């Protein structure tokens, strides 16, 4: 299988005041197309930082980051934004939906950046909502939906532009077990039946079981024994 | 246009705040429309001043009379094509608030130098035949519901009628006039000079000012100088100026309307700048995570900047449209005071420009903040 994510000797340092803290150290990672990877590890181990680098939300201090065939660490701000719109779907712990927009309008948001007509945008958003089983809630605003439903709207939003990669940061961290299992089952279906590559950060070992493989991080590096 | 639903939804995210902010801006633009409208109306008479005419007054003061014998001498000045006179009557109908700019004239001379005043020929003849005849402006005829043939009485604040010892002057309405290009001039009335001159208790044989038409407006300054030269060192020295200069001077006697209006509006919009700017800043601050999500989804910094500015623009333009629309509706109520029926379109256009400037000024800082927002920091709540 082709590698869709390739990180080589990646380091990330943050400067807080006069202090510089390195949160990722010379990290190498490859993720194949169609993989479903769970990134696990204690708080502060660098999981979210790594996820942000893969998703093009942040840049490495050193090293190369190639995702979907593009050296994204070299892209300008605007080019990186366009790249994200084309290749990455994001799912957050707290859903991050626009509270004033309906589910349908939230799902349509990434499509505003495409050249699709209004009718096509509507159609695609309806299809994405159907995939997550919420086509009957299209007109509801986020505060009229349960946590699980909001997360499914967020998944539909992540899916709607047909991205190369889904990046999920603790997608079930705010959900009860039953709802979390439904959401994870949905992600698993997207991976197995629709071939979506998924990188998911989680603290939850049960959630990680839905992934094809688990990577463990500690103190800014991948733990070798758990890295296939 | 595809971003409009997003902008609209964002604008109404906090309904109460948006409504109160909108109301403040609406009131400011209502005030802008009304005050600038009044200002424009005052300047309309200056703008409409005829370049072919000079106004000749006493050098001492506008209220100082001039002898009617000057007419022939002014008419003989090279370049002068006509001379008419007018006298300040200071008239009102029934109550002082019903001021009527009634002017005693020689109607033939007057229509020769002021051809914009349109009177039916038979009504001109009727005025000449009727000593107490009065030709009333169309606006005043409508305002008081007067009809041709009706007898009315005007009270003069200056002239006493020696035949009855009162200041009430009876008139017979014999016609109406319109004024092409300037409806505000239709608030007056013309009557026979002889009627006033024969009956007044003082000031016989004098006029208030001369209205002089010139053949070539480029020669106006030289002609004015020649007229003043004519009466130099006489008991009745004159001051000749273009109609525009005269009107400007007359307006200034009432106060610098333009300065007053600009000062009030400047204070209003300066306050509004802080009010709206603060609201926009607060709105953007509350939406930091949402703006970060937009950037995460692929909205560029430039696009997010434009969205925030567009939101500010939408708010200000809606408020300006409502405010100026209300001003347009209310403005005709001032017709009896300032004589202008509709809010001048240039006031509406300048109001729209002010709205754009206000939007850019109040949206600028929040837009810059949105542009500089770092996604990972914003999502982490830093």
Coordinates of C-alpha atoms in Angstrom, one line a residue:
Chain A
X1 CA 0.0 0.0 0.0
X2 CA 1.1 3.6 -0.6
X3 CA 2.1 5.7 2.4
X4 CA -0.3 8.6 2.7
X5 CA 1.5 10.1 5.7
X6 CA 5.3 10.2 5.9
X7 CA 7.1 12.0 8.7
X8 CA 10.9 12.0 8.8
X9 CA 13.0 13.3 11.7
X10 CA 10.3 15.6 12.8
X11 CA 10.8 17.8 15.8
X12 CA 8.5 20.4 17.3
X13 CA 9.5 23.0 19.7
X14 CA 7.4 25.7 21.4
X15 CA 8.7 28.8 22.9
X16 CA 6.8 30.1 26.0
X17 CA 8.5 33.3 27.1
X18 CA 12.2 32.7 27.3
X19 CA 11.8 28.9 27.6
X20 CA 11.9 26.6 24.6
X21 CA 10.2 23.2 25.1
X22 CA 10.6 20.4 22.6
X23 CA 7.5 18.3 22.5
X24 CA 8.4 16.0 19.5
X25 CA 11.9 14.6 19.1
X26 CA 13.2 13.3 15.7
X27 CA 10.0 11.4 15.0
X28 CA 9.6 9.1 12.0
X29 CA 6.2 7.8 11.0
X30 CA 4.5 6.2 8.0
X31 CA 0.8 5.6 7.6
X32 CA -0.5 3.7 4.6
X33 CA -3.5 4.6 2.6
X34 CA -6.6 3.0 4.0
X35 CA -5.1 2.6 7.5
X36 CA -7.0 3.4 10.7
X37 CA -4.4 4.4 13.3
X38 CA -5.1 5.1 17.0
X39 CA -2.5 7.4 18.6
X40 CA -2.4 6.8 22.3
X41 CA -0.3 8.0 25.2
X42 CA -0.4 10.0 28.4
X43 CA -1.2 13.7 28.5
X44 CA 1.6 15.8 27.3
X45 CA 3.2 13.0 25.3
X46 CA 2.7 14.9 22.0
X47 CA -0.2 13.1 20.4
X48 CA -2.2 16.2 19.5
X49 CA 0.9 18.0 18.3
X50 CA 1.7 15.1 16.0
X51 CA -1.9 15.1 14.8
X52 CA -1.8 18.8 14.1
X53 CA 1.4 18.3 12.0
X54 CA -0.3 15.5 10.0
X55 CA -3.4 17.6 9.5
X56 CA -1.4 20.7 8.4
X57 CA -2.6 22.8 11.3
X58 CA 0.9 23.4 12.5
X59 CA 4.4 23.2 11.1
X60 CA 7.4 21.2 12.4
X61 CA 10.5 22.9 13.8
X62 CA 12.6 20.4 12.0
X63 CA 12.1 17.5 9.6
X64 CA 9.8 16.7 6.7
X65 CA 6.1 16.1 6.7
X66 CA 4.6 14.6 3.5
X67 CA 0.9 14.0 3.4
X68 CA -1.1 13.0 0.4
X69 CA 2.0 13.4 -1.7
X70 CA 2.7 17.0 -0.7
X71 CA 5.6 18.3 1.4
X72 CA 3.2 20.4 3.6
X73 CA 5.9 21.8 5.8
X74 CA 7.0 23.8 2.8
X75 CA 3.6 25.3 1.9
X76 CA 2.7 28.9 2.5
X77 CA -0.1 29.7 4.9
X78 CA -2.7 30.2 2.1
X79 CA -1.5 27.1 0.2
X80 CA -1.7 25.0 3.3
X81 CA -5.2 26.2 4.0
X82 CA -6.2 25.2 0.5
X83 CA -4.4 21.9 0.9
X84 CA -6.4 21.2 4.1
X85 CA -9.6 22.0 2.4
X86 CA -8.8 19.5 -0.3
X87 CA -7.3 16.6 1.7
X88 CA -8.2 16.6 5.3
X89 CA -11.4 16.2 7.3
X90 CA -11.2 17.2 11.0
X91 CA -13.2 15.7 13.9
X92 CA -12.8 17.3 17.3
X93 CA -13.6 16.2 20.9
X94 CA -16.1 19.0 21.4
X95 CA -17.5 18.9 17.9
X96 CA -16.8 22.5 17.1
X97 CA -20.0 23.1 15.1
X98 CA -21.2 26.6 14.3
X99 CA -24.0 27.1 16.8
X100 CA -26.0 29.5 14.7
X101 CA -26.1 27.2 11.6
X102 CA -28.3 24.1 11.0
X103 CA -26.7 20.7 10.7
X104 CA -27.1 20.9 7.0
X105 CA -25.4 24.4 6.8
X106 CA -22.6 23.1 9.1
X107 CA -22.0 20.2 6.8
X108 CA -22.0 22.5 3.8
X109 CA -19.3 24.8 5.2
X110 CA -16.2 23.0 3.6
X111 CA -18.1 23.0 0.3
X112 CA -18.2 26.8 0.3
X113 CA -14.5 26.6 -0.6
X114 CA -15.3 24.5 -3.7
X115 CA -16.8 25.6 -7.1
X116 CA -19.9 23.5 -6.5
X117 CA -23.3 25.1 -7.2
X118 CA -25.7 25.7 -4.3
X119 CA -27.8 22.7 -5.4
X120 CA -24.8 20.4 -5.5
X121 CA -23.6 21.6 -2.1
X122 CA -27.0 20.9 -0.7
X123 CA -27.1 17.5 -2.3
X124 CA -23.6 16.5 -1.1
X125 CA -24.4 17.7 2.4
X126 CA -27.6 15.6 2.4
X127 CA -25.7 12.6 1.3
X128 CA -23.0 13.1 4.0
X129 CA -25.8 13.4 6.6
X130 CA -27.4 10.2 5.3
X131 CA -24.1 8.4 5.7
X132 CA -24.0 9.3 9.4
X133 CA -27.7 8.6 9.8
X134 CA -28.9 12.2 10.4
X135 CA -30.6 13.1 7.2
X136 CA -33.8 13.6 9.2
X137 CA -32.1 16.2 11.5
X138 CA -30.7 18.4 8.7
X139 CA -32.6 21.5 9.8
X140 CA -31.8 21.2 13.5
X141 CA -29.3 23.5 15.1
X142 CA -26.5 21.9 17.2
X143 CA -28.2 22.8 20.5
X144 CA -31.2 20.8 19.4
X145 CA -29.1 17.7 19.0
X146 CA -27.5 15.3 21.5
X147 CA -23.7 15.0 21.9
X148 CA -23.6 11.9 19.8
X149 CA -25.7 13.5 17.1
X150 CA -23.5 16.6 17.1
X151 CA -20.4 14.5 16.7
X152 CA -22.0 12.6 13.8
X153 CA -22.8 16.0 12.2
X154 CA -19.1 16.9 12.7
X155 CA -18.2 13.6 11.0
X156 CA -20.5 14.4 8.1
X157 CA -18.8 17.8 7.8
X158 CA -15.4 16.1 7.8
X159 CA -16.5 13.7 5.1
X160 CA -18.5 15.9 2.8
X161 CA -15.6 17.2 0.7
X162 CA -14.4 13.6 0.2
X163 CA -11.0 14.2 1.9
X164 CA -7.9 11.9 1.6
X165 CA -7.5 11.7 5.3
X166 CA -9.7 12.0 8.4
X167 CA -8.0 13.4 11.5
X168 CA -9.8 12.9 14.8
X169 CA -8.8 14.4 18.1
X170 CA -10.4 12.5 21.0
X171 CA -13.7 12.1 19.0
X172 CA -15.4 10.2 21.8
X173 CA -13.9 12.1 24.7
X174 CA -17.1 13.9 25.5
X175 CA -19.5 11.0 24.8
X176 CA -21.0 8.2 27.0
X177 CA -19.9 4.6 26.2
X178 CA -22.9 3.6 24.1
X179 CA -22.7 6.8 22.0
X180 CA -19.0 6.6 21.8
X181 CA -19.3 3.0 20.4
X182 CA -21.8 4.2 17.8
X183 CA -19.4 7.0 16.7
X184 CA -16.4 4.7 16.6
X185 CA -18.4 2.1 14.7
X186 CA -19.2 4.8 12.2
X187 CA -15.5 5.7 11.8
X188 CA -14.7 2.0 11.4
X189 CA -17.3 1.7 8.7
X190 CA -15.9 4.7 6.9
X191 CA -12.5 3.1 7.0
X192 CA -13.5 -0.4 6.0
X193 CA -16.3 0.2 3.6
X194 CA -15.3 3.6 2.2
X195 CA -11.5 3.2 2.4
X196 CA -11.0 6.4 4.4
X197 CA -7.6 6.7 6.0
X198 CA -8.1 7.7 9.7
X199 CA -5.7 9.0 12.3
X200 CA -7.3 9.2 15.7
X201 CA -5.9 10.5 19.0
X202 CA -7.5 8.8 22.0
X203 CA -6.9 8.1 25.7
X204 CA -9.5 5.4 25.6
X205 CA -8.2 1.8 25.1
X206 CA -11.6 0.6 24.1
X207 CA -11.8 3.3 21.4
X208 CA -8.3 2.4 20.2
X209 CA -9.6 -1.2 19.6
X210 CA -11.7 0.0 16.7
X211 CA -8.5 1.0 14.9
X212 CA -6.4 -1.3 12.7
X213 CA -3.3 -0.5 14.6
X214 CA -2.3 1.4 17.7
X215 CA 0.7 3.7 18.1
X216 CA 1.8 4.7 21.6
X217 CA 3.6 7.9 22.3
X218 CA 5.6 9.0 25.4
X219 CA 7.6 12.1 26.0
X220 CA 7.5 13.2 22.4
X221 CA 8.5 9.9 20.7
X222 CA 6.7 6.8 19.5
X223 CA 7.2 3.9 21.8
X224 CA 9.2 1.4 19.7
X225 CA 7.6 -1.8 21.0
X226 CA 4.1 -0.7 19.9
X227 CA 5.1 0.6 16.5
X228 CA 4.5 -2.0 13.8
Chain B
X1 CA -23.2 35.5 -2.5
X2 CA -22.6 31.9 -1.4
X3 CA -21.2 33.3 1.9
X4 CA -24.3 35.4 2.6
X5 CA -26.2 32.8 4.6
X6 CA -23.0 32.3 6.8
X7 CA -22.7 36.1 7.3
X8 CA -26.4 36.5 8.0
X9 CA -26.4 33.7 10.6
X10 CA -23.2 35.1 12.2
X11 CA -24.7 38.6 12.4
X12 CA -27.7 37.3 14.3
X13 CA -25.7 35.0 16.6
X14 CA -26.6 37.3 19.5
X15 CA -29.9 38.7 18.6
X16 CA -30.4 41.2 21.4
X17 CA -26.9 42.7 20.9
X18 CA -27.3 42.9 17.2
X19 CA -30.7 44.6 17.5
X20 CA -29.4 47.2 20.0
X21 CA -26.3 47.9 17.9
X22 CA -28.4 48.2 14.8
X23 CA -30.8 50.6 16.6
X24 CA -27.9 52.8 17.6
X25 CA -26.6 53.0 14.1
X26 CA -30.1 53.5 12.6
X27 CA -30.7 56.5 14.9
X28 CA -27.3 57.9 13.9
X29 CA -28.1 57.6 10.2
X30 CA -31.6 59.0 10.8
X31 CA -30.0 62.0 12.4
X32 CA -27.4 62.1 9.6
X33 CA -30.2 62.1 6.9
X34 CA -32.3 64.8 8.6
X35 CA -29.4 67.1 9.4
X36 CA -27.5 66.7 6.2
X37 CA -30.9 67.1 4.4
X38 CA -31.5 70.4 6.1
X39 CA -27.9 71.4 5.4
X40 CA -28.3 70.5 1.7
X41 CA -31.7 72.4 1.6
X42 CA -30.0 75.5 2.9
X43 CA -27.3 75.2 0.3
X44 CA -29.7 74.4 -2.5
X45 CA -30.6 78.1 -2.8
X46 CA -26.9 78.9 -3.0
X47 CA -26.3 76.2 -5.7
X48 CA -29.4 77.4 -7.6
X49 CA -28.3 81.0 -7.5
X50 CA -28.3 82.5 -11.0
X51 CA -24.9 83.4 -12.4
X52 CA -26.4 86.1 -14.6
X53 CA -27.6 88.2 -11.7
X54 CA -26.2 90.7 -9.3
X55 CA -27.8 91.8 -6.0
X56 CA -27.2 95.4 -5.1
X57 CA -27.8 96.5 -1.5
X58 CA -26.9 99.5 0.6
X59 CA -23.2 99.5 1.5
X60 CA -24.3 100.1 5.1
X61 CA -26.6 97.2 5.6
X62 CA -29.1 95.0 3.8
X63 CA -31.9 96.6 5.8
X64 CA -30.9 100.2 4.8
X65 CA -33.3 101.4 2.0
X66 CA -32.1 102.7 -1.4
X67 CA -33.9 105.4 -3.5
X68 CA -35.9 104.1 -6.4
X69 CA -34.3 106.8 -8.5
X70 CA -31.2 104.6 -8.8
X71 CA -33.0 102.2 -11.2
X72 CA -32.4 104.3 -14.3
X73 CA -28.7 104.9 -13.4
X74 CA -28.1 101.2 -12.8
X75 CA -29.9 100.3 -16.1
X76 CA -27.6 102.6 -18.0
X77 CA -24.4 100.8 -16.8
X78 CA -22.9 99.0 -19.8
X79 CA -23.5 95.2 -19.6
X80 CA -26.7 95.5 -17.6
X81 CA -29.7 93.9 -19.3
X82 CA -32.3 94.5 -16.7
X83 CA -33.0 96.0 -13.3
X84 CA -35.7 95.0 -10.8
X85 CA -36.2 95.8 -7.2
X86 CA -37.6 94.1 -4.1
X87 CA -38.6 95.3 -0.6
X88 CA -38.5 93.4 2.6
X89 CA -42.2 93.3 3.7
X90 CA -41.8 90.9 6.7
X91 CA -45.2 89.4 6.3
X92 CA -47.0 86.6 8.0
X93 CA -50.5 85.1 7.7
X94 CA -52.6 85.1 11.0
X95 CA -49.7 83.9 13.2
X96 CA -45.9 84.8 13.2
X97 CA -45.1 81.1 12.6
X98 CA -46.9 81.4 9.2
X99 CA -44.1 83.5 7.6
X100 CA -44.7 84.4 4.0
X101 CA -41.9 85.9 1.9
X102 CA -44.2 88.5 0.3
X103 CA -42.3 90.9 -2.0
X104 CA -43.5 94.2 -3.4
X105 CA -42.3 94.4 -7.0
X106 CA -42.8 95.9 -10.4
X107 CA -43.9 92.6 -12.0
X108 CA -42.7 93.3 -15.5
X109 CA -39.2 94.3 -14.4
X110 CA -39.1 91.4 -12.0
X111 CA -40.1 88.7 -14.5
X112 CA -37.6 90.2 -16.9
X113 CA -34.7 89.6 -14.5
X114 CA -36.1 86.5 -12.8
X115 CA -37.5 84.5 -15.7
X116 CA -37.5 81.3 -13.6
X117 CA -40.7 82.6 -11.9
X118 CA -43.5 81.3 -14.1
X119 CA -46.9 83.2 -14.0
X120 CA -49.7 82.8 -16.5
X121 CA -49.8 86.1 -18.7
X122 CA -53.5 86.7 -17.8
X123 CA -52.6 86.6 -14.1
X124 CA -49.8 89.0 -14.6
X125 CA -52.3 91.4 -16.2
X126 CA -54.7 90.8 -13.3
X127 CA -52.0 91.8 -10.9
X128 CA -51.3 95.0 -12.8
X129 CA -55.1 95.8 -12.8
X130 CA -55.6 95.0 -9.2
X131 CA -53.9 97.4 -6.7
X132 CA -54.2 94.9 -3.9
X133 CA -53.5 91.9 -6.1
X134 CA -51.2 89.1 -4.9
X135 CA -49.5 86.3 -6.8
X136 CA -48.8 83.4 -4.4
X137 CA -46.3 80.6 -4.7
X138 CA -47.8 77.2 -5.5
X139 CA -46.5 75.7 -2.3
X140 CA -48.2 78.3 -0.1
X141 CA -51.5 78.1 -2.1
X142 CA -51.6 74.3 -1.3
X143 CA -50.5 74.8 2.3
X144 CA -53.3 77.2 3.2
X145 CA -55.8 75.9 0.7
X146 CA -56.2 79.4 -0.9
X147 CA -58.0 79.9 -4.2
X148 CA -57.6 82.6 -6.8
X149 CA -60.2 85.3 -6.1
X150 CA -59.9 84.9 -2.3
X151 CA -59.2 87.9 -0.1
X152 CA -56.7 87.4 2.7
X153 CA -54.9 89.7 5.1
X154 CA -51.1 89.7 5.7
X155 CA -49.6 91.2 8.8
X156 CA -46.4 93.2 8.2
X157 CA -43.7 93.3 10.9
X158 CA -42.4 96.6 9.4
X159 CA -45.0 98.6 7.5
X160 CA -48.0 100.3 8.9
X161 CA -50.9 101.0 6.5
X162 CA -51.6 104.8 6.8
X163 CA -55.2 104.4 5.7
X164 CA -56.3 102.3 8.7
X165 CA -53.3 102.7 11.1
X166 CA -52.8 98.9 11.3
X167 CA -50.1 96.6 10.1
X168 CA -52.6 94.4 8.4
X169 CA -52.6 94.6 4.6
X170 CA -55.5 93.2 2.7
X171 CA -54.8 91.3 -0.5
X172 CA -56.8 89.7 -3.3
X173 CA -55.2 86.6 -4.7
X174 CA -55.1 87.0 -8.5
X175 CA -52.8 84.1 -9.4
X176 CA -50.1 81.6 -8.6
X177 CA -46.5 81.2 -9.6
X178 CA -44.1 78.3 -9.9
X179 CA -40.3 78.5 -9.9
X180 CA -38.5 76.2 -12.3
X181 CA -35.7 74.2 -10.8
X182 CA -36.2 75.2 -7.2
X183 CA -39.5 74.3 -5.4
X184 CA -38.2 76.0 -2.3
X185 CA -38.7 79.4 -4.0
X186 CA -42.4 78.8 -4.3
X187 CA -43.0 79.8 -0.7
X188 CA -43.3 83.5 -1.4
X189 CA -45.7 86.0 -3.0
X190 CA -45.5 89.0 -5.2
X191 CA -47.6 92.2 -5.0
X192 CA -47.6 95.7 -6.5
X193 CA -44.9 98.0 -5.2
X194 CA -47.2 101.0 -5.6
X195 CA -49.7 99.5 -3.2
X196 CA -47.1 99.4 -0.5
X197 CA -45.4 102.7 -1.4
X198 CA -48.6 104.8 -1.5
X199 CA -49.9 103.4 1.8
X200 CA -46.9 103.0 4.0
X201 CA -46.2 105.6 6.7
X202 CA -42.5 106.0 6.0
X203 CA -39.9 105.0 3.5
X204 CA -41.7 106.3 0.5
X205 CA -39.8 106.1 -2.8
X206 CA -37.3 103.6 -1.5
X207 CA -36.6 100.0 -2.2
X208 CA -34.8 97.2 -0.3
X209 CA -32.4 96.0 -2.9
X210 CA -31.8 95.8 -6.6
X211 CA -31.8 92.6 -8.7
X212 CA -29.6 93.2 -11.8
X213 CA -29.3 90.9 -14.7
X214 CA -26.1 91.1 -16.8
X215 CA -25.6 90.2 -20.4
X216 CA -22.3 88.3 -19.8
X217 CA -21.7 86.5 -16.5
X218 CA -18.0 86.7 -17.1
X219 CA -18.3 90.5 -16.8
X220 CA -20.2 90.4 -13.5
X221 CA -17.3 91.5 -11.3
X222 CA -16.6 94.5 -13.5
X223 CA -20.3 95.5 -13.8
X224 CA -20.6 95.2 -10.0
X225 CA -17.6 97.5 -9.6
X226 CA -19.1 100.0 -12.1
X227 CA -22.4 100.1 -10.2
X228 CA -20.8 100.7 -6.9
X229 CA -18.5 103.4 -8.5
X230 CA -21.7 105.1 -9.7
X231 CA -22.9 105.8 -6.2
X232 CA -19.5 106.3 -4.5
X233 CA -19.5 109.2 -2.1
X234 CA -23.3 109.6 -2.4
X235 CA -25.7 109.3 0.6
X236 CA -26.7 105.9 -0.9
X237 CA -23.5 104.0 -1.5
X238 CA -24.1 100.5 -2.8
X239 CA -22.6 97.0 -2.4
X240 CA -23.0 94.8 -5.5
X241 CA -22.3 91.1 -5.4
X242 CA -23.3 88.0 -7.3
X243 CA -26.5 86.4 -6.3
X244 CA -24.5 83.4 -5.0
X245 CA -22.3 85.6 -2.8
X246 CA -25.4 87.5 -1.6
X247 CA -27.2 84.2 -0.7
X248 CA -24.1 82.9 1.1
X249 CA -23.9 86.0 3.1
X250 CA -27.6 85.9 3.9
X251 CA -27.3 82.3 5.1
X252 CA -24.3 83.2 7.3
X253 CA -26.4 85.7 9.1
X254 CA -28.5 82.7 10.3
X255 CA -25.3 81.0 11.6
X256 CA -22.9 78.6 10.0
X257 CA -25.4 75.8 9.5
X258 CA -22.8 73.6 7.8
X259 CA -20.4 73.8 10.7
X260 CA -23.2 73.1 13.3
X261 CA -24.4 70.1 11.3
X262 CA -20.9 68.7 10.8
X263 CA -20.0 69.2 14.4
X264 CA -23.1 67.3 15.7
X265 CA -22.6 64.5 13.2
X266 CA -18.9 64.3 14.0
X267 CA -19.7 63.8 17.7
X268 CA -22.4 61.2 16.9
X269 CA -20.2 59.1 14.6
X270 CA -17.2 59.4 16.8
X271 CA -19.2 57.9 19.6
X272 CA -20.7 55.3 17.2
X273 CA -17.2 54.3 16.1
X274 CA -16.4 53.2 19.7
X275 CA -19.8 51.6 20.3
X276 CA -19.8 49.5 17.1
X277 CA -16.1 48.8 17.2
X278 CA -16.5 47.5 20.7
X279 CA -19.4 45.3 19.7
X280 CA -17.5 43.9 16.8
X281 CA -14.4 43.2 18.9
X282 CA -16.6 41.4 21.5
X283 CA -18.3 39.4 18.8
X284 CA -15.0 38.3 17.3
X285 CA -13.5 37.5 20.7
X286 CA -16.5 35.2 21.5
X287 CA -16.1 33.5 18.2
X288 CA -12.4 32.7 18.3
X289 CA -12.9 28.9 18.3
X290 CA -15.4 29.2 15.5
X291 CA -13.0 31.3 13.4
X292 CA -10.3 28.7 14.2
X293 CA -12.6 26.0 12.9
X294 CA -13.2 27.9 9.7
X295 CA -9.4 28.2 9.2
X296 CA -9.1 24.5 10.0
X297 CA -11.6 23.7 7.3
X298 CA -9.4 25.5 4.8
X299 CA -10.6 29.2 4.9
X300 CA -7.5 31.2 4.3
X301 CA -6.5 34.1 6.6
X302 CA -7.5 36.6 3.8
X303 CA -11.0 34.9 3.5
X304 CA -11.6 35.1 7.3
X305 CA -10.5 38.7 7.3
X306 CA -12.9 39.5 4.5
X307 CA -15.7 37.6 6.3
X308 CA -15.3 39.7 9.4
X309 CA -15.2 42.9 7.4
X310 CA -18.2 41.8 5.4
X311 CA -20.1 41.2 8.6
X312 CA -19.3 44.7 9.8
X313 CA -20.3 46.1 6.4
X314 CA -23.6 44.2 6.4
X315 CA -24.5 45.5 9.8
X316 CA -23.6 49.1 8.9
X317 CA -25.3 49.1 5.5
X318 CA -28.5 47.6 6.9
X319 CA -28.6 50.2 9.6
X320 CA -27.8 53.0 7.2
X321 CA -30.5 51.8 4.8
X322 CA -33.1 51.8 7.5
X323 CA -31.9 55.1 9.0
X324 CA -31.7 57.0 5.7
X325 CA -35.0 55.4 4.6
X326 CA -36.7 56.7 7.7
X327 CA -35.1 60.1 7.1
X328 CA -36.4 60.0 3.5
X329 CA -39.9 59.3 4.9
X330 CA -39.8 61.9 7.6
X331 CA -38.1 64.6 5.5
X332 CA -41.2 65.8 3.7
X333 CA -42.6 66.9 7.1
X334 CA -40.1 69.7 7.0
X335 CA -41.4 71.0 3.8
X336 CA -43.2 73.9 5.4
X337 CA -40.0 74.9 7.2
X338 CA -37.3 74.5 4.7
X339 CA -39.3 74.2 1.4
X340 CA -37.6 71.1 0.1
X341 CA -39.9 68.2 -0.5
X342 CA -37.5 65.2 -0.8
X343 CA -34.3 64.2 0.8
X344 CA -31.6 65.1 -1.8
X345 CA -30.1 61.9 -3.4
X346 CA -26.6 63.2 -2.7
X347 CA -27.4 62.9 1.1
X348 CA -28.4 59.3 0.6
X349 CA -25.2 58.6 -1.4
X350 CA -22.9 60.3 1.1
X351 CA -24.7 58.4 3.9
X352 CA -23.9 55.1 2.1
X353 CA -20.3 56.2 1.8
X354 CA -20.2 57.0 5.5
X355 CA -21.7 53.6 6.3
X356 CA -18.9 51.9 4.3
X357 CA -16.2 54.0 6.1
X358 CA -17.8 53.2 9.5
X359 CA -17.9 49.5 8.7
X360 CA -14.2 49.4 7.6
X361 CA -13.2 51.5 10.7
X362 CA -15.1 49.4 13.2
X363 CA -14.4 46.0 11.5
X364 CA -10.7 46.7 10.8
X365 CA -9.3 45.7 14.2
X366 CA -11.5 42.7 14.7
X367 CA -10.7 41.5 11.2
X368 CA -7.0 41.9 11.9
X369 CA -7.4 39.9 15.1
X370 CA -9.2 37.1 13.1
X371 CA -6.5 37.2 10.5
X372 CA -3.7 36.7 13.0
X373 CA -5.4 34.0 14.9
X374 CA -3.2 30.8 15.2
X375 CA -5.4 27.7 14.8
X376 CA -3.7 25.4 17.3
X377 CA -3.6 28.2 20.0
X378 CA -7.2 29.1 19.4
X379 CA -8.5 25.5 19.4
X380 CA -6.5 24.9 22.7
X381 CA -8.1 28.0 24.2
X382 CA -4.8 29.9 24.5

